[in-house]
XYZ file of C-alpha atoms in Angstrom:
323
model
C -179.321 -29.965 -28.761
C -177.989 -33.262 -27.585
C -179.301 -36.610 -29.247
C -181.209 -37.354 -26.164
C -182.281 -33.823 -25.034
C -185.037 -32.985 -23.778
C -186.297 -29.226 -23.680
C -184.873 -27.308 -21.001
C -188.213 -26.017 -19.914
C -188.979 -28.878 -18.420
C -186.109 -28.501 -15.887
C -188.208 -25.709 -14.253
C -191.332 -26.846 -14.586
C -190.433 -29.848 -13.018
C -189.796 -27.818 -9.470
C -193.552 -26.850 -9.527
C -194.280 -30.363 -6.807
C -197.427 -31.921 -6.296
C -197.864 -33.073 -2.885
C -197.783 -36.845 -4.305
C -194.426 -35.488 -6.533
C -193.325 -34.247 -3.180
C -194.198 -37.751 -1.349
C -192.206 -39.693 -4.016
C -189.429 -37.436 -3.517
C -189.463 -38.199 -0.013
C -189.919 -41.850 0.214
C -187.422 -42.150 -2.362
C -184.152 -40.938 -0.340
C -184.982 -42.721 2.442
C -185.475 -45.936 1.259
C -181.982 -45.357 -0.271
C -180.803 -44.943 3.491
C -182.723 -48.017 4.811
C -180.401 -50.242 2.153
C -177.605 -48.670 2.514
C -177.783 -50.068 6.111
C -178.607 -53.530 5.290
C -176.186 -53.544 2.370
C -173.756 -53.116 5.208
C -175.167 -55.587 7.737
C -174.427 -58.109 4.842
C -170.743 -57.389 4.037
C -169.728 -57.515 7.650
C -171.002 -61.175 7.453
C -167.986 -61.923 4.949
C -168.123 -63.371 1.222
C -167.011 -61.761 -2.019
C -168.226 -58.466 -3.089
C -169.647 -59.873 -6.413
C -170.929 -62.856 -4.234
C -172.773 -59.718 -2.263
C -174.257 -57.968 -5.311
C -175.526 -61.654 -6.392
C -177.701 -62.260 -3.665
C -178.986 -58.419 -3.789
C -179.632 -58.334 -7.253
C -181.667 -61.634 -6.754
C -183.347 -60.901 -4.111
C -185.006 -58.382 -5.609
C -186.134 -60.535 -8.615
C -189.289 -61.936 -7.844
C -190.493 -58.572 -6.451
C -190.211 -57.095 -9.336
C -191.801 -59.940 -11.857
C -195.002 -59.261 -9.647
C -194.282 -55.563 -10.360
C -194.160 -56.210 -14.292
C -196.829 -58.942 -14.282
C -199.290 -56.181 -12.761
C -198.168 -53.350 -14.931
C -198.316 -55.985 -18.012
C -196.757 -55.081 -21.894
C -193.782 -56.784 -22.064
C -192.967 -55.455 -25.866
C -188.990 -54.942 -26.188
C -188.232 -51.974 -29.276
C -185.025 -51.793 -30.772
C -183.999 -49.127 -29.445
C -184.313 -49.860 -25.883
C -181.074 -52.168 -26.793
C -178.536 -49.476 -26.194
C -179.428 -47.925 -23.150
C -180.401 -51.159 -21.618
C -176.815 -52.056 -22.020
C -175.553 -49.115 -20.897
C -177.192 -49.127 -17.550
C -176.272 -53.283 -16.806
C -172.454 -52.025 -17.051
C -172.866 -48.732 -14.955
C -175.114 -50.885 -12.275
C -173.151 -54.360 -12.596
C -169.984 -52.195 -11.891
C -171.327 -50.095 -9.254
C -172.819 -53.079 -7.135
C -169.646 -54.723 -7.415
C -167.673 -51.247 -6.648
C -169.905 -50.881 -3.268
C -169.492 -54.133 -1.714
C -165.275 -53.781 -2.258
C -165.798 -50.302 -0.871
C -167.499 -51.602 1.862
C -165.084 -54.369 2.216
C -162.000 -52.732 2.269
C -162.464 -49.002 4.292
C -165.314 -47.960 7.374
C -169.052 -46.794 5.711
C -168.341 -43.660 7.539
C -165.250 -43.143 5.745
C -166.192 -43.928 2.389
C -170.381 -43.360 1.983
C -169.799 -39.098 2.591
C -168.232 -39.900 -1.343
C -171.799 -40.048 -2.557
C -172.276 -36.844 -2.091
C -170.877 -35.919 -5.134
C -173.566 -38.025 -6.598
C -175.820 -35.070 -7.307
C -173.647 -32.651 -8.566
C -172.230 -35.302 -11.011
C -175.926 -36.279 -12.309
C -176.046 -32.332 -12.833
C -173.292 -32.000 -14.903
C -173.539 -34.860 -16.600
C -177.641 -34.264 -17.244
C -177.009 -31.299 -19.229
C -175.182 -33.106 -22.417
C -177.284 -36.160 -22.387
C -180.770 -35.309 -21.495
C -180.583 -31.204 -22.166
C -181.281 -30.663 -18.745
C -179.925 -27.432 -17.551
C -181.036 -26.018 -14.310
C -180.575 -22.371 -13.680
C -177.859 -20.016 -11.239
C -180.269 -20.632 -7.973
C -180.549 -24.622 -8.568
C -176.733 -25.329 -9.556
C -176.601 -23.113 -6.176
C -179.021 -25.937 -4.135
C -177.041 -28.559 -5.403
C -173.351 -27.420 -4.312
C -174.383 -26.391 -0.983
C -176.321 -29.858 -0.682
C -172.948 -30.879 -1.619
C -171.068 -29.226 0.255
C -173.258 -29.943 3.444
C -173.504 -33.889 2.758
C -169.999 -34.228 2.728
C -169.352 -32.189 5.933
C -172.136 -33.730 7.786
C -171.125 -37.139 6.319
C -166.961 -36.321 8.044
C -168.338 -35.228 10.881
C -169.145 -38.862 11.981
C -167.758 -40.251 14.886
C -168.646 -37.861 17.609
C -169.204 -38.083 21.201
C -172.230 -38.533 23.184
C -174.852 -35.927 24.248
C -173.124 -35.978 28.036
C -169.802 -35.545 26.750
C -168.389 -31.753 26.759
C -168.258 -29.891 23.113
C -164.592 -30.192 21.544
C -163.435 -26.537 20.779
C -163.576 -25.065 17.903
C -160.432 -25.428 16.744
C -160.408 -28.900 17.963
C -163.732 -29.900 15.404
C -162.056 -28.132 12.296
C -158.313 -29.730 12.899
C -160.387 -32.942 13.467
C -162.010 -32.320 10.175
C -159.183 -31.890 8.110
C -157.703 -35.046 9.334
C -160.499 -36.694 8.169
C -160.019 -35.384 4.933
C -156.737 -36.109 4.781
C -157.407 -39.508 5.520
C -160.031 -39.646 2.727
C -157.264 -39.848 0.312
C -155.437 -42.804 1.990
C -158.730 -44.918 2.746
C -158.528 -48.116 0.473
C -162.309 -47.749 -0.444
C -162.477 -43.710 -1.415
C -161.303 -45.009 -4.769
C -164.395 -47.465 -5.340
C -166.506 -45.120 -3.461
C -165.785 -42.078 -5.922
C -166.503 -44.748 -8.920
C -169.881 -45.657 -7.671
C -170.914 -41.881 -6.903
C -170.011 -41.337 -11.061
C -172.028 -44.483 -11.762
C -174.670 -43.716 -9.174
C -174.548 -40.204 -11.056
C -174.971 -42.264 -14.716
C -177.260 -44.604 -13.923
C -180.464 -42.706 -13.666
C -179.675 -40.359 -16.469
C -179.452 -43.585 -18.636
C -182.624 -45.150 -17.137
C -184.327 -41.720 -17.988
C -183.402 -42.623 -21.590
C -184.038 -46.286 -21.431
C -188.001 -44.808 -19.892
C -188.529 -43.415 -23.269
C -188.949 -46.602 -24.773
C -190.077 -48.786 -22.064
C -192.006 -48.740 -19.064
C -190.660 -48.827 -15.984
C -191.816 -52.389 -14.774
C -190.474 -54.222 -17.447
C -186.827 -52.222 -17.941
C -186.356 -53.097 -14.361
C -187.243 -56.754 -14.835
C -185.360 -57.291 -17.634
C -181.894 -54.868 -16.266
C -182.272 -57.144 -13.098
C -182.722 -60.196 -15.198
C -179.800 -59.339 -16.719
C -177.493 -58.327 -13.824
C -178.488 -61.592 -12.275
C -177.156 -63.086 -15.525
C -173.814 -61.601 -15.430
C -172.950 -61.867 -12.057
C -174.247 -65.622 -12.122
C -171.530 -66.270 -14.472
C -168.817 -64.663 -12.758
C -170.150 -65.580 -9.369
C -170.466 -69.384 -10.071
C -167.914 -70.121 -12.334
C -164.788 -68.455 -9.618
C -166.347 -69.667 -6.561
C -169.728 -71.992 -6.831
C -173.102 -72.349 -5.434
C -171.741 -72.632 -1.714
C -170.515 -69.414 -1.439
C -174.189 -68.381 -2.386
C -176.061 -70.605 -0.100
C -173.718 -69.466 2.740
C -174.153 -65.766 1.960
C -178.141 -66.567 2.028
C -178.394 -68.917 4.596
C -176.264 -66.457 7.489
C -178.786 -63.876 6.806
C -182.251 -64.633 4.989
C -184.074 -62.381 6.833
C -182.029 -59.599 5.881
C -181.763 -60.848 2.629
C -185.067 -60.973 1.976
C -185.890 -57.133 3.612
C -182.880 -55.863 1.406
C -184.518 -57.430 -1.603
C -187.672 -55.576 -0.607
C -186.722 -52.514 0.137
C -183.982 -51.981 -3.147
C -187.285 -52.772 -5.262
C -188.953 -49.794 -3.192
C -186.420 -47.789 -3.467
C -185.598 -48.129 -7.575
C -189.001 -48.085 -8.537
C -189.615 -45.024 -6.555
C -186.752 -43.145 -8.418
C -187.813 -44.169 -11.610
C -191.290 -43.115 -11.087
C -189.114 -39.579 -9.722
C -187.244 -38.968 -12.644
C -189.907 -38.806 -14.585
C -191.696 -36.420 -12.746
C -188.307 -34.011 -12.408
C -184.981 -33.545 -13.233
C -182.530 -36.340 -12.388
C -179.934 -33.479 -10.399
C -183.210 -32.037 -8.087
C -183.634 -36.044 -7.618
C -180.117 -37.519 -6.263
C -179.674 -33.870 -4.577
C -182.866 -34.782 -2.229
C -181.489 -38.336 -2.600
C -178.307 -37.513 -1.018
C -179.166 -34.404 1.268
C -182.593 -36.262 3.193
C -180.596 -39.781 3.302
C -177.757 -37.966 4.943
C -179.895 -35.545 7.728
C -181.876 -38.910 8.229
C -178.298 -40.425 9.099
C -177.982 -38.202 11.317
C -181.123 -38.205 13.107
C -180.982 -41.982 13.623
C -178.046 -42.042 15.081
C -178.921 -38.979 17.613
C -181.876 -41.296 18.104
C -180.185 -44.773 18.189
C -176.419 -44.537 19.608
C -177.460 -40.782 21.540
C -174.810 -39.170 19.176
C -174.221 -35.364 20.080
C -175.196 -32.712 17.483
C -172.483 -30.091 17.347
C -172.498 -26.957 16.124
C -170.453 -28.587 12.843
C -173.312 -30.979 12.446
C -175.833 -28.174 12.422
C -173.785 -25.950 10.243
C -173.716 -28.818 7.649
C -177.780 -29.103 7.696
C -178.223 -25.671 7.528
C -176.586 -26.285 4.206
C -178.673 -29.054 3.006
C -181.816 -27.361 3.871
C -180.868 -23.857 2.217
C -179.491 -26.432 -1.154
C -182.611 -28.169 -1.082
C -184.838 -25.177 -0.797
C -183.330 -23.742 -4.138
C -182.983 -26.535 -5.991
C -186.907 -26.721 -5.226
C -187.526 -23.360 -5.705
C -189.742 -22.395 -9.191
């Protein structure tokens, strides 16, 4: 068994859900979705992407010392040390990897790379935490997969008046898009922060086991804040900073808010299941929820592709929930 496993049972038992398990689970993905918007609404405004992850990482800080002030013990054990450096690189990196994603290629083109997010955390939560679903839940997670990343290239379609492309018209129109995956400047940084995304909560898991989780995210947020600070103010000074807050405080301030929802409700998740089950609902709700705003919002059609893709995510999400 792995240094850090943890008994495989509890990979099953974990898909017997509580209806407040089930609520967390919930929330969780689409708070997720809610940044992911706002995180975009801020790099259209310009600056640097580590400028970007600076004023996210921030804003987030005084929501969370009222978080660890409330939960209180602020003890620090040795061997918190190594995982809490483990998950400042993987989430320094990944902020940083975003915002150039961002920067450089469409969020349509580039955000359907988080889907492999969950099947990543699988694999990679069997040699560090010993967690090792079975056939039907390895299942869930590649359709979820599978469906996230076809619903996620299947962007861009017409309205609801316009007439239904043909069939052959939606898969050759597909298959472009993949194409063009490969040539998009930001599928590179994209596919690093789905393997981070993947890392990170496998390491906070571990980091959990020593600490609560109020106080590891105060002091990984403390620290991120740290690092980027550095970087941030040494290349380019506290004007690009102010200018970054100043164009958009209210936004700041509701991105600050909502990451703190988000990452406390994932940490409280992991602990209550297995970190694949958790970025598979992560991924598969925050991308139907895509969907549905945008039927809702910009009176996008839902074609037959679209449907096909959910269909997916719903029969993934169903077995990787199943006891």
């Amino acid at each position: 068994m792995p240094a850090f496993a943890i008994p495989t049972a509890t990979v099953a038992a974990a898909t017997a859900l509580s209806p407040l398990v089930l609520l967390i689970l919930l929330a969780c993905p689409l708070a997720w979705a809610v940044l992911d918007v706002l995180r975009k609404m801020l790099s259209v405004r310009g600056g640097r992407p580590t400028t970007l992850a600076l004023v996210l990482v921030s804003a987030q800080w005084p929501f969370l010392l009222i978080y660890a002030l409330h939960q209180g013990a602020f003890a620090l054990p040795r061997a918190y040390v190594a995982p809490l450096i483990a998950s400042l690189v993987t989430n320094v990196v990944a902020a940083v990897a975003f915002q150039r994603a961002l920067e450089r290629s469409p969020m349509s083109a580039t955000v359907p790379l988080l889907a492999l997010t969950p099947a990543l955390a699988t694999l990679f939560g069997v040699p560090l935490l010993g967690e090792v679903p079975d056939g039907n839940q390895i299942l869930g997670v590649a359709l979820s997969v599978v469906g996230a990343l076809l619903l996620g290239l299947s962007g861009g379609a017409p309205p609801a008046a316009a007439a239904p492309a043909a069939p052959q018209t939606a898969v050759a129109g597909l298959r472009r898009r993949l194409g063009r995956l490969g040539h998009e400047p930001g599928a590179v940084w994209m596919l690093l922060v789905a393997t981070l995304w993947a890392l990170t909560p496998l390491i906070d898991k571990i980091a959990l086991r020593h600490v609560g989780p109020a106080l590891h995210l105060l002091v990984l947020v403390s620290a991120m804040v740290l690092v980027l600070a550095v970087i941030v103010l040494r290349r380019d000074g506290v004007t690009a900073v102010r200018q970054t807050v100043a164009g958009a405080p209210l936004i700041v301030l509701a991105a600050g808010l909502v990451a703190t929802c988000a990452i406390v409700l994932q940490l409280e998740a992991i602990q209550l299941v297995w970190v694949g089950l958790v970025e598979t609902l992560k991924r598969g709700i925050g991308a139907v929820s895509a969907l549905l705003v945008g039927r809702w919002m910009y009176r996008e059609r839902i074609g037959p592709q679209r449907l096909a893709a959910v269909a997916l995510l719903l029969i993934g999400v169903m077995l990787v929930l199943r006891p």
